Amino acid sequence: MSDAVVTSAKSSDAPLSRLQLALRKPGFLIGAVIIGFSTLLALFPSFFAPYDPNFIDYLAVRQPPSWAHPFGTDMLGRDALSRVIHAYTVNMQMAILATVFALTIGVTIGALVGYYRGVADMIFGRVVDAIITFPFLVLVIAVVAVLGPGLIKMYIAITLVGWVYYARLMRAEVIAQMGNDYASAGIVMGYSDRRIIFRHLLPNAITPVIVYWMTDMALAILLGSSLGYLGLGAQPPHAEWGVLIAEGRNFITTAWWLSLMPGIAIVITGLGFSLIGDGLADLLRPRG
Amino acid sequence: MTDHPILEVENLCTTFSRGGTDLPAVRDVSFALCKGQVQGLVGESGSGKSVTLRSILGLARHYGEVRGSVRWQGQELTTMSERQLRKIRGREIAMIFQEPMTSLNPLLTVGTQLTETLKAHTDLGRRARRDRAIEMLDHVGIPAAASRLGEYPHQFSGGMRQRVMIAIALAASPKLLLADEPTTALDVTIQAQILDLILKLADEMSMGVVLVTHDLGVVAQTCDTVSVMYAGRVVEQGDVRQVLQTPRHPYTEGLMRSVPQDVPPRTQLYSVPGTPPSLFSLPEGCAFAPRCQAAGPACQTARPTLQDIAPGRQTACFHPLPATQEDAA
Amino acid sequence: MTQTVMKIDDLHLSFPVSRSLLDVVQRRPGKSVNALNGVSLELQQGETLGVVGESGCGKSTLARCIVRLYEPTSGQIHFDEQNIFGAAARKDRSYNRRVQMMFQDPYSSLNPRMTTGDILAEALRVHQMRPEAEIAPRVAELLDLVRLPQDAAEKLPHEFSGGQRQRIAIARALAVEPEVLIADELVSALDVSVQAQVVNLLLELQQRLHLTILFVAHDLRLVRHVSNRVAVIYLGRIVEIGDSETLFSAPSHPYSQALLSAAPSLDPDDKGAAIQLEGELPSPLNVPPGCPFHVRCRHVTAQCRTVIPALRALEGRGEVACHHAEEINQHA
């Protein structure tokens, strides 16, 4: 048989794994370091914080930054650095909890309407149009207004609005993947719809959703802090960046560090998520 | 056909670099083309045939390094500046591509695209340009040419778009046409029309044509001379009749015999084992050796060069197939 | 040998074209692309039926209807005495096992995130072709069948060349031990030297496994080589069908004649007398009345412009859909 010799195409000409390649990019590396350290702070705040965040010292109120108190102290004499560090727990939790349910619901609904189209897709289109017309924050505030303030209720509110963005992205990506013959091949092979959607289409369609998720975590922190600032999210004396900024607001001319430091924490963490998102886009793309 | 060649390509080498590795896309390609002749470049994907064509007109410079020499009517093109090249492109040497939809601007009317070419390359006035545009469309067989000047590319069918492309390419009466798989995207009945058109126009305008294709039937029906390429190199070239009827290189023979023509139906076809090599990992000796049944020990270590085996006929093989009587005739 | 396995009866399929707002306001009727305009075919046990035609003629649509990727507007397909679009047949997964399809594009027909081994094992598991313990050996057997090396099982699709991917696609189809294979432009995307390898494999497997094959392609030489019978499709209709050798050596329909003569010969001395067709394939949005081919036909008469010719048997030839088949072929 003349075609008996079949050599498989060369594949291992790239000695570096994709993770190694991604880490070579300075952006992804910086992002990974920021989020890695933020996670450590969130998990073990007491280990890093020099003081008890709730220890009140009336003899040292609103002190400017010094060696003893690098971020100064607040109006109750609590150490601002310790409070910013302890806030990592709440704020990083926000990044996860405010997005992960929206992600799950959105991916599932998006994949289903993208696969089946038809009437469900038309209804979905209307719902999306209706929700997207309003600015995100306004809609979340409206929902919180109905449910009442508090962290859990804030998560519910953000999920109720946020899933739409994931679903829209997922739907478009599933429709694009349906154009590939491997989806048709699945149908021809007699595979169940569930298998085709979740085992074949979803792993190929999820990359942009994961990338968006990273950005959304940054947005979730921002949104959570905004609601905290407005008094609709985390409640004092909880240490939360939005709450901290709100507490420092009245002293902005005399004790500016109280609002500035948590603000910087928000910016750095947000930047970390965005940088990781950028790198992930390359990391998750299938080869070939 | 005994004119001086208008185009002489000598030892053309084009190298791409990908992620730190140099890829030898084209190596030591040489051929000459006379006025009114059609030269074919045939090979499979990755053989370097399209890159060779792009290197002639300086298009490969943007993504690779080009060495060797391309002489166009005595002028050296490889060392010419972009500015000088621009004067030659379109006016003296024109090019058409495989996919007419992506090479036409979708936002401009066909008439605008035609007259723009004329404006750039001729001294014709406004009125004369329009007349010439209609004449060209008419010439390439587009019915109701005058009324179609105002239409956009998407309003034309695939075959008609390729005709428009040809009209634009030939508007300034070039002396050489470079055609990169001009009929691959078209159906056979349309392919026949387009090839006939190109041949007819080349004849009328005594224009040389370099035709890149993977289809041996197209080569047989249109070319005077042909170069068969494999892994960036020419493995065999010469008069099209000789090369296709009595191939001397095992690869050319393999290609010819892989096409089911004049073989008993539903029998096993002759097939070349294996797949073409990746440019990332070319074998040390002859690139075809791993797939070649005639390969000996020398083929694994040394690379055969293109040798004259008959007047105007060259092959790069240590063990060329025997010449038959037809070849001698 | 002449047992009918599949009977396709008067298949029609039109895709509606979305109307613009202007169309709706002006109450213009919705347009539709008529991809199939009454195709009837019978597939015989163990044969290869070639289907040829130009792009947009409906040959791929037909293939996709057969495997139920498209729902026909009207018409029926009977397989094993059962209408495959009937309610009972729809619930029955076995049709999808017994009739398999292979696709044109080797780069999109395999899930890029699954290894060859996973792709084959999945097919075996879903249809419970083998008990769990025998799955790995069966995957090895399938790789062997399509002549891929054993280490292919652990590799992802991007690590293979186009020809090797088509072998994987063939192995996936054969995993479920089908009776009918639909090959939609199986080798069109491959290089010539690799095409022959895949065609050889297909012919050999057909003999060994007694497969019935519908071979859809635009390459006439390949279709001639692999087929027992051939159907020529033009604008969603069969214009000629018959024994492969008879049809290729003496085509009866003017369109078949033009199509065959347009294929460039490999012999530079055989410039052939290509029958030049006027114009191009009309848009399937506006299929001309009467014979669909009349706008390009040299032998057109008034009758052709109004009456659709039916497929009828021609003496010594196959079946032809042409009013003037007799006169045309007398001169030939």
Coordinates of C-alpha atoms in Angstrom, one line a residue, chain A:
Chain A
M1 CA 0.0 0.0 0.0
S2 CA 1.6 3.2 -1.2
D3 CA 0.1 5.4 1.4
A4 CA 1.0 3.3 4.4
V5 CA 3.6 5.7 5.6
V6 CA 1.9 8.5 7.3
T7 CA 4.0 10.8 9.4
S8 CA 2.1 12.9 11.8
A9 CA 2.7 16.6 11.4
K10 CA 5.3 18.1 13.7
S11 CA 3.9 19.7 16.7
S12 CA 6.4 20.2 19.5
D13 CA 8.4 22.9 17.8
A14 CA 7.3 25.3 20.6
P15 CA 9.3 24.3 23.6
L16 CA 7.6 26.9 25.8
S17 CA 4.2 26.2 27.3
R18 CA 1.5 28.7 26.8
L19 CA 1.6 29.8 30.5
Q20 CA 5.3 30.5 30.1
L21 CA 4.7 32.5 27.0
A22 CA 1.9 34.5 28.7
L23 CA 4.1 35.2 31.7
R24 CA 6.7 36.6 29.4
K25 CA 4.4 39.4 28.6
P26 CA 5.0 42.1 31.2
G27 CA 1.3 43.1 31.4
F28 CA 0.1 39.6 32.3
L29 CA 2.9 39.1 34.8
I30 CA 2.1 42.4 36.6
G31 CA -1.6 41.5 36.6
A32 CA -0.9 38.1 38.0
V33 CA 1.4 39.5 40.8
I34 CA -1.2 42.2 41.8
I35 CA -4.1 39.7 41.9
G36 CA -2.0 37.1 43.6
F37 CA -1.0 39.5 46.3
S38 CA -4.5 40.9 46.6
T39 CA -5.8 37.4 47.2
L40 CA -3.2 36.8 49.9
L41 CA -4.3 40.0 51.6
A42 CA -7.9 39.0 51.3
L43 CA -7.3 35.6 52.8
F44 CA -5.0 36.5 55.6
P45 CA -5.6 40.2 56.4
S46 CA -4.6 39.9 60.1
F47 CA -1.2 38.6 59.0
F48 CA -0.4 41.7 57.0
A49 CA -2.3 44.4 58.9
P50 CA -0.1 46.0 61.6
Y51 CA -3.1 46.8 63.9
D52 CA -6.6 45.6 64.7
P53 CA -8.7 47.5 62.2
N54 CA -11.4 48.2 64.8
F55 CA -9.1 49.3 67.6
I56 CA -10.2 52.8 68.5
D57 CA -7.7 55.3 69.9
Y58 CA -9.2 58.7 70.7
L59 CA -5.8 60.0 71.4
A60 CA -4.7 59.7 67.8
V61 CA -7.5 60.8 65.6
R62 CA -6.9 61.9 62.0
Q63 CA -3.2 61.6 62.1
P64 CA -1.3 62.2 58.9
P65 CA 0.8 59.3 57.4
S66 CA 3.8 58.5 59.6
W67 CA 6.1 55.5 60.2
A68 CA 3.8 54.2 62.9
H69 CA 0.7 54.7 60.7
P70 CA 1.7 54.7 57.0
F71 CA -1.8 55.6 55.8
G72 CA -2.5 57.7 58.9
T73 CA -5.5 57.2 61.2
D74 CA -9.2 58.0 60.8
M75 CA -11.7 60.1 62.8
L76 CA -11.8 57.3 65.5
G77 CA -8.1 56.9 65.6
R78 CA -8.2 53.5 63.8
D79 CA -5.2 52.6 61.7
A80 CA -6.1 53.4 58.0
L81 CA -3.7 50.9 56.5
S82 CA -5.1 48.0 58.6
R83 CA -8.6 49.0 57.5
V84 CA -7.7 49.1 53.8
I85 CA -6.0 45.7 54.2
H86 CA -9.0 44.2 55.9
A87 CA -11.3 45.7 53.2
Y88 CA -9.5 43.4 50.8
T89 CA -11.6 40.5 52.2
V90 CA -14.9 42.1 51.4
N91 CA -13.8 43.7 48.1
M92 CA -12.2 40.6 46.6
Q93 CA -15.2 38.6 47.8
M94 CA -17.3 41.1 45.9
A95 CA -15.3 40.6 42.7
I96 CA -16.2 36.9 42.9
L97 CA -19.7 36.8 44.3
A98 CA -21.0 39.7 42.3
T99 CA -19.9 38.1 39.0
V100 CA -19.9 34.3 39.4
F101 CA -23.6 33.8 39.4
A102 CA -24.1 36.3 36.6
L103 CA -21.5 34.3 34.7
T104 CA -23.1 30.9 35.3
I105 CA -26.6 32.1 34.5
G106 CA -25.5 34.2 31.5
V107 CA -23.4 31.4 29.9
T108 CA -26.1 28.9 30.3
I109 CA -28.9 31.1 28.9
G110 CA -26.6 32.5 26.2
A111 CA -25.6 29.0 25.0
L112 CA -29.2 27.8 25.0
V113 CA -30.7 30.6 23.0
G114 CA -27.6 30.7 20.7
Y115 CA -28.1 27.0 20.0
Y116 CA -31.9 26.8 19.7
R117 CA -32.6 30.4 18.3
G118 CA -36.3 30.6 17.5
V119 CA -38.9 32.2 19.7
A120 CA -36.7 32.0 22.9
D121 CA -34.0 33.9 21.1
M122 CA -36.5 36.7 20.0
I123 CA -37.7 37.0 23.6
F124 CA -34.2 37.1 24.8
G125 CA -33.3 39.8 22.3
R126 CA -36.1 42.0 23.7
V127 CA -35.1 41.4 27.3
V128 CA -31.5 42.3 26.5
D129 CA -32.5 45.5 24.6
A130 CA -34.7 46.5 27.6
I131 CA -32.0 46.0 30.2
I132 CA -29.1 47.4 28.2
T133 CA -31.0 50.7 27.5
F134 CA -30.4 51.7 31.2
P135 CA -27.0 52.4 32.6
F136 CA -25.8 49.5 34.7
L137 CA -25.5 51.4 38.0
V138 CA -28.9 53.0 37.7
L139 CA -30.5 49.7 37.3
V140 CA -28.6 48.1 40.2
I141 CA -29.6 51.0 42.4
A142 CA -33.2 50.5 41.4
V143 CA -33.1 46.9 42.3
V144 CA -31.3 47.6 45.6
A145 CA -33.9 50.2 46.4
V146 CA -36.6 47.5 46.1
L147 CA -34.6 44.8 48.0
G148 CA -33.0 47.1 50.6
P149 CA -29.4 47.7 51.3
G150 CA -26.8 45.1 52.3
L151 CA -24.1 43.0 50.8
I152 CA -26.2 39.9 49.9
K153 CA -28.9 42.0 48.4
M154 CA -26.3 43.9 46.4
Y155 CA -25.0 40.6 45.0
I156 CA -28.5 39.6 44.0
A157 CA -29.1 43.0 42.4
I158 CA -25.8 42.9 40.4
T159 CA -26.5 39.3 39.3
L160 CA -30.0 40.2 38.1
V161 CA -28.7 42.9 35.8
G162 CA -25.2 41.5 35.0
W163 CA -26.1 38.1 33.5
V164 CA -27.4 39.8 30.4
Y165 CA -24.0 40.9 29.4
Y166 CA -22.6 37.4 29.7
A167 CA -25.5 35.9 27.9
R168 CA -25.3 38.3 25.0
L169 CA -21.6 37.5 24.6
M170 CA -22.1 33.8 24.9
R171 CA -25.0 33.8 22.4
A172 CA -23.0 35.5 19.8
E173 CA -20.0 33.2 20.3
V174 CA -22.1 30.1 20.2
I175 CA -23.8 31.2 16.9
A176 CA -20.3 31.8 15.5
Q177 CA -19.1 28.4 16.6
M178 CA -22.3 26.8 15.1
G179 CA -20.8 27.8 11.7
N180 CA -18.1 25.2 12.2
D181 CA -18.7 21.8 10.9
Y182 CA -17.8 20.1 14.2
A183 CA -21.2 21.2 15.5
S184 CA -23.0 19.8 12.5
A185 CA -20.9 16.6 12.9
G186 CA -22.2 16.3 16.4
I187 CA -25.8 16.5 15.2
V188 CA -25.1 14.0 12.5
M189 CA -23.5 11.7 15.0
G190 CA -26.7 11.7 16.9
Y191 CA -25.3 13.3 20.0
S192 CA -27.8 14.9 22.4
D193 CA -28.3 18.6 22.3
R194 CA -26.9 18.8 25.8
R195 CA -23.7 17.1 24.8
I196 CA -23.3 19.3 21.7
I197 CA -23.9 22.5 23.7
F198 CA -21.9 21.8 26.8
R199 CA -19.2 19.5 25.7
H200 CA -18.5 20.8 22.2
L201 CA -19.7 24.4 21.7
L202 CA -19.2 25.7 25.2
P203 CA -15.5 25.0 25.7
N204 CA -14.8 26.6 22.3
A205 CA -17.1 29.6 22.9
I206 CA -16.2 30.5 26.4
T207 CA -12.8 32.3 25.9
P208 CA -14.2 35.8 25.3
V209 CA -16.6 35.3 28.2
I210 CA -13.7 34.5 30.5
V211 CA -11.8 37.5 29.3
Y212 CA -14.9 39.7 29.9
W213 CA -15.2 38.1 33.3
M214 CA -11.9 39.5 34.4
T215 CA -12.9 43.0 33.3
D216 CA -16.2 42.5 35.0
M217 CA -14.5 41.6 38.3
A218 CA -12.8 45.0 38.2
L219 CA -16.1 46.6 37.4
A220 CA -17.8 44.7 40.3
I221 CA -15.3 46.1 42.8
L222 CA -15.9 49.5 41.4
L223 CA -19.7 49.0 41.5
G224 CA -19.6 47.5 45.0
S225 CA -17.5 50.3 46.3
S226 CA -19.9 52.8 44.7
L227 CA -22.8 51.2 46.4
G228 CA -20.9 51.1 49.6
Y229 CA -20.1 54.8 49.3
L230 CA -23.8 55.5 48.7
G231 CA -24.6 53.4 51.7
L232 CA -26.4 50.8 49.7
G233 CA -23.8 48.0 49.9
A234 CA -21.5 47.0 52.7
Q235 CA -22.5 48.7 56.0
P236 CA -20.2 50.4 58.5
P237 CA -18.3 49.4 60.6
H238 CA -17.4 46.8 57.9
A239 CA -14.1 47.8 56.3
E240 CA -14.9 48.2 52.6
W241 CA -13.2 50.6 50.2
G242 CA -16.3 52.4 49.3
V243 CA -17.4 52.8 52.9
L244 CA -13.8 54.0 53.8
I245 CA -13.9 56.6 51.1
A246 CA -17.3 57.7 52.3
E247 CA -16.0 58.0 55.9
G248 CA -13.1 60.1 54.8
R249 CA -15.3 62.3 52.5
N250 CA -16.1 64.9 55.2
F251 CA -12.4 65.4 56.0
I252 CA -11.2 65.6 52.4
T253 CA -9.5 68.9 52.9
T254 CA -7.9 68.1 56.3
A255 CA -7.3 64.3 56.1
W256 CA -7.2 63.6 52.4
W257 CA -5.4 60.3 52.9
L258 CA -8.5 58.7 54.4
S259 CA -10.2 58.7 51.0
L260 CA -7.2 58.6 48.7
M261 CA -5.7 55.3 50.0
P262 CA -8.7 53.1 49.5
G263 CA -9.2 54.8 46.1
I264 CA -5.7 53.7 45.1
A265 CA -6.4 50.2 46.3
I266 CA -9.5 50.1 44.0
V267 CA -7.5 51.3 41.0
I268 CA -4.6 48.9 41.5
T269 CA -6.9 45.9 42.0
G270 CA -9.0 46.8 39.0
L271 CA -5.9 47.2 36.9
G272 CA -4.7 43.8 38.0
F273 CA -7.9 42.1 36.8
S274 CA -7.8 44.0 33.4
L275 CA -4.1 43.0 32.8
I276 CA -4.9 39.3 33.5
G277 CA -7.9 39.5 31.2
D278 CA -5.7 40.7 28.4
G279 CA -3.2 37.9 28.8
L280 CA -5.9 35.3 29.2
A281 CA -7.2 36.0 25.7
D282 CA -3.9 34.6 24.3
L283 CA -3.7 31.8 26.9
L284 CA -7.1 30.3 26.2
R285 CA -7.1 30.5 22.4
P286 CA -7.1 27.0 20.8
R287 CA -4.1 26.3 18.6
G288 CA -4.0 25.6 14.9

